[in-house]
Amino acid sequence: MAITLTVQAGVVGKPNVGKSTFFAAATLTDVKIAPYPFTTIDANKGIGYVRIKCVCRELGVKDTPVNSICIDGWRFVPIELIDVAGLVPDAWQGRGLGNRFLDELRRANVLIHVIDAAGTTDIEGKPVKPGTHDPLEDVEFLEREITMWMYQIISKDWPRIARTLDLKADLAKELSKRLSGLGITVAEIENTLSETGLLRKKPSKWTDSELKDFIKVLREKSKPIIIAANKSDLPTAEDNIKKLKKELNRYLIIPTSAESELALRKAASKGLIKYLPGDPDFEIIGEVTSKQRKVLEYIREKVLKKWGSTGVQQVINAAFLDVLKMLAVFHVENENKYTDHYGRVLPDVYLIPRGTTAREFAYMIHTDLGEKFISAIDVKTRKRLSADFELKHRMIIKIIAGR
Ligand SMILES: Nc1nc2c(ncn2[C@@H]2O[C@H](COP(=O)(O)OP(=O)(O)OP(=O)(O)O)[C@@H](O)[C@H]2O)c(=O)[nH]1
Ligand SMILES: [Mg+2]
């Protein structure tokens, strides 16, 4: 079994902030976007990409990517995005479109919290005079909703479960079975137990506040949040973004203009401009109408020059590379030609957790490769790597396996 696309980011936030616009820009999927709350009802799933510097140029080869895309020396590595309905306060208790949508986030490894940094919508997503709603409030409420949703799942039937957990030797493992649907790993549970000082306390003796504390820390570890401070193209966003960065230093906050990114990507796919997601600028290469030119120049002035990019690609990269601390590693079968057995050059690159060893990587590619693992080769330096060598970002690896 080869590696499948399992890493997923959930796009979350209150209604009407631009979640679907962000999703559409990142995946180029047509989805419904409108200036009122609850436009999205059924979740949208699509493929977005982490952008990394490809190794093709430093090796001086023309690559033939298979599981990813290479444009102008940039590798776009696929990840899954899920755009869900807007969340309102007390969604965890079923308010708004509530629980059902929270349940769609079970598999998400990281959450991209899209906020309306320009303050043009109230806490429920209804339009208000720009700049009159404080987005700081939205950050706090969303975090609470996610935590309470997890609390609700875990606390259901807790006294009975706690008594059975009391009898088990490996608390983390048993808890992980209980939480299996939430995409939480045993390691995350172990770390949470030791951080909250609950490792040696019998679950039936946990107080409600200890259970809540446990879940709060577990949420931070298993569903970490990155903030996309959206609508950064509007004049009221600037002061809010400064304030958010100052007051919320526990979060990574990246200004975004999803609407601008969507416009640029559409223009690029029509051949009107040369632009890659994440670029700091674009070049007009096609026949544009004066209206189109005006929109494009507006984006250049108000977004690209001001913030350095539209931020959408930066958020996705940061979610996987900085928050989840993943690495991109290339795999080849022929270390001289950098090919697979079909002769395709630098065909595949994989996003893997930091700390993944050479042998674990072999297992990810194919169980058989893992089982018959002998050693690995760091293709750039030709060095042999042992089974427990921890791979590094942008390495090219060949696995040597027995028959
Ligand atoms: N100015 C500005 N408006 C934006 C931006 N991104 C989205 N919008 C607008 O915000 C409104 C809501 O966008 P959606 O993408 O539908 O928002 P949503 O968060 O998915 O909304 P729900 O599905 O209702 O929860 C639309 O009118 C968008 O055009 C942006 O970067 N800047
Ligand atoms: Mg939507």
Coordinates of N, CA, C and O and ligand atoms in Angstrom, one line a residue, residues 14-21 33-40 86 230-231 233-234 257-259, ligand 1:
K14 N -16.5 31.4 11.9 CA -17.9 31.8 11.9 C -18.4 32.0 10.5 O -17.6 32.0 9.5
P15 N -19.7 32.1 10.3 CA -20.2 32.3 8.9 C -19.7 33.6 8.2 O -19.4 34.5 8.9
N16 N -19.6 33.5 6.9 CA -19.5 34.8 6.1 C -18.1 35.4 6.2 O -18.0 36.6 6.0
V17 N -17.1 34.7 6.6 CA -15.7 35.3 6.7 C -14.9 35.0 5.5 O -13.8 35.6 5.4
G18 N -15.3 34.1 4.6 CA -14.5 33.8 3.4 C -13.9 32.4 3.4 O -12.9 32.1 2.7
K19 N -14.4 31.5 4.2 CA -13.9 30.1 4.2 C -14.0 29.4 2.9 O -13.0 28.8 2.4
S20 N -15.2 29.6 2.2 CA -15.3 28.9 0.9 C -14.5 29.6 -0.1 O -14.0 29.0 -1.1
T21 N -14.3 30.9 0.0 CA -13.5 31.7 -0.9 C -12.0 31.2 -0.8 O -11.4 30.9 -1.8
I33 N -20.3 30.8 -3.0 CA -19.7 31.9 -2.2 C -20.8 33.0 -2.2 O -21.3 33.4 -3.2
A34 N -21.1 33.5 -1.0 CA -22.1 34.6 -1.0 C -22.0 35.5 0.3 O -21.5 35.0 1.3
P35 N -22.4 36.7 0.2 CA -22.2 37.6 1.3 C -23.3 37.5 2.4 O -23.8 38.5 3.0
Y36 N -23.7 36.3 2.8 CA -24.6 36.1 4.0 C -24.2 34.8 4.7 O -23.5 34.0 4.1
P37 N -24.6 34.7 5.9 CA -24.2 33.5 6.7 C -24.9 32.2 6.2 O -25.9 32.2 5.5
F38 N -24.2 31.1 6.5 CA -24.7 29.7 6.1 C -24.8 29.5 4.6 O -25.8 28.8 4.2
T39 N -23.9 30.1 3.9 CA -23.9 29.8 2.4 C -23.6 28.3 2.2 O -24.2 27.6 1.4
T40 N -22.6 27.9 3.0 CA -22.1 26.5 2.9 C -22.9 25.7 3.8 O -23.0 26.0 5.0
G86 N -20.3 27.4 8.6 CA -19.9 28.4 9.6 C -20.3 28.0 11.0 O -21.4 27.3 11.2
N230 N -8.4 37.2 7.3 CA -8.9 37.4 5.9 C -9.5 38.8 5.7 O -9.7 39.5 6.7
K231 N -9.8 39.1 4.5 CA -10.3 40.4 4.0 C -9.3 41.5 4.3 O -9.6 42.6 4.6
D233 N -7.6 43.0 2.3 CA -7.6 44.0 1.3 C -8.4 45.2 1.7 O -8.3 46.3 1.1
L234 N -9.3 45.0 2.8 CA -10.1 46.1 3.2 C -9.4 47.1 4.2 O -8.6 46.6 5.0
S257 N -6.0 37.5 1.7 CA -7.1 38.1 1.0 C -7.5 37.0 0.0 O -7.0 36.8 -1.1
A258 N -8.4 36.1 0.5 CA -8.8 35.0 -0.3 C -9.5 35.4 -1.6 O -9.3 34.7 -2.6
E259 N -10.2 36.5 -1.5 CA -10.9 36.9 -2.7 C -9.9 37.3 -3.8 O -10.0 37.0 -5.0
Ligands
LIG1 N1 -13.1 42.0 0.8 C1 -13.0 40.7 0.9 N2 -14.1 39.9 0.9 C2 -14.0 38.6 0.9 C3 -12.7 37.9 1.0 N3 -12.9 36.6 1.0 C4 -14.3 36.4 1.0 N4 -14.9 37.6 0.9 C5 -16.4 37.8 0.8 O1 -17.0 37.4 2.0 C6 -18.3 36.8 1.7 C7 -18.4 35.4 2.3 O2 -17.6 34.6 1.6 P1 -17.7 33.0 1.7 O3 -16.5 32.4 1.1 O4 -19.0 32.5 1.2 O5 -17.7 32.8 3.3 P2 -17.9 31.5 4.2 O6 -17.1 31.8 5.4 O7 -17.7 30.3 3.5 O8 -19.5 31.7 4.6 P3 -20.5 30.5 5.1 O9 -20.4 29.4 4.2 O10 -21.8 31.2 5.1 O11 -20.1 30.2 6.5 C8 -18.4 36.8 0.1 O12 -19.1 38.0 -0.2 C9 -17.0 36.9 -0.3 O13 -16.9 37.5 -1.6 C10 -11.6 38.8 1.0 O14 -10.4 38.3 1.1 N5 -11.8 40.1 0.9

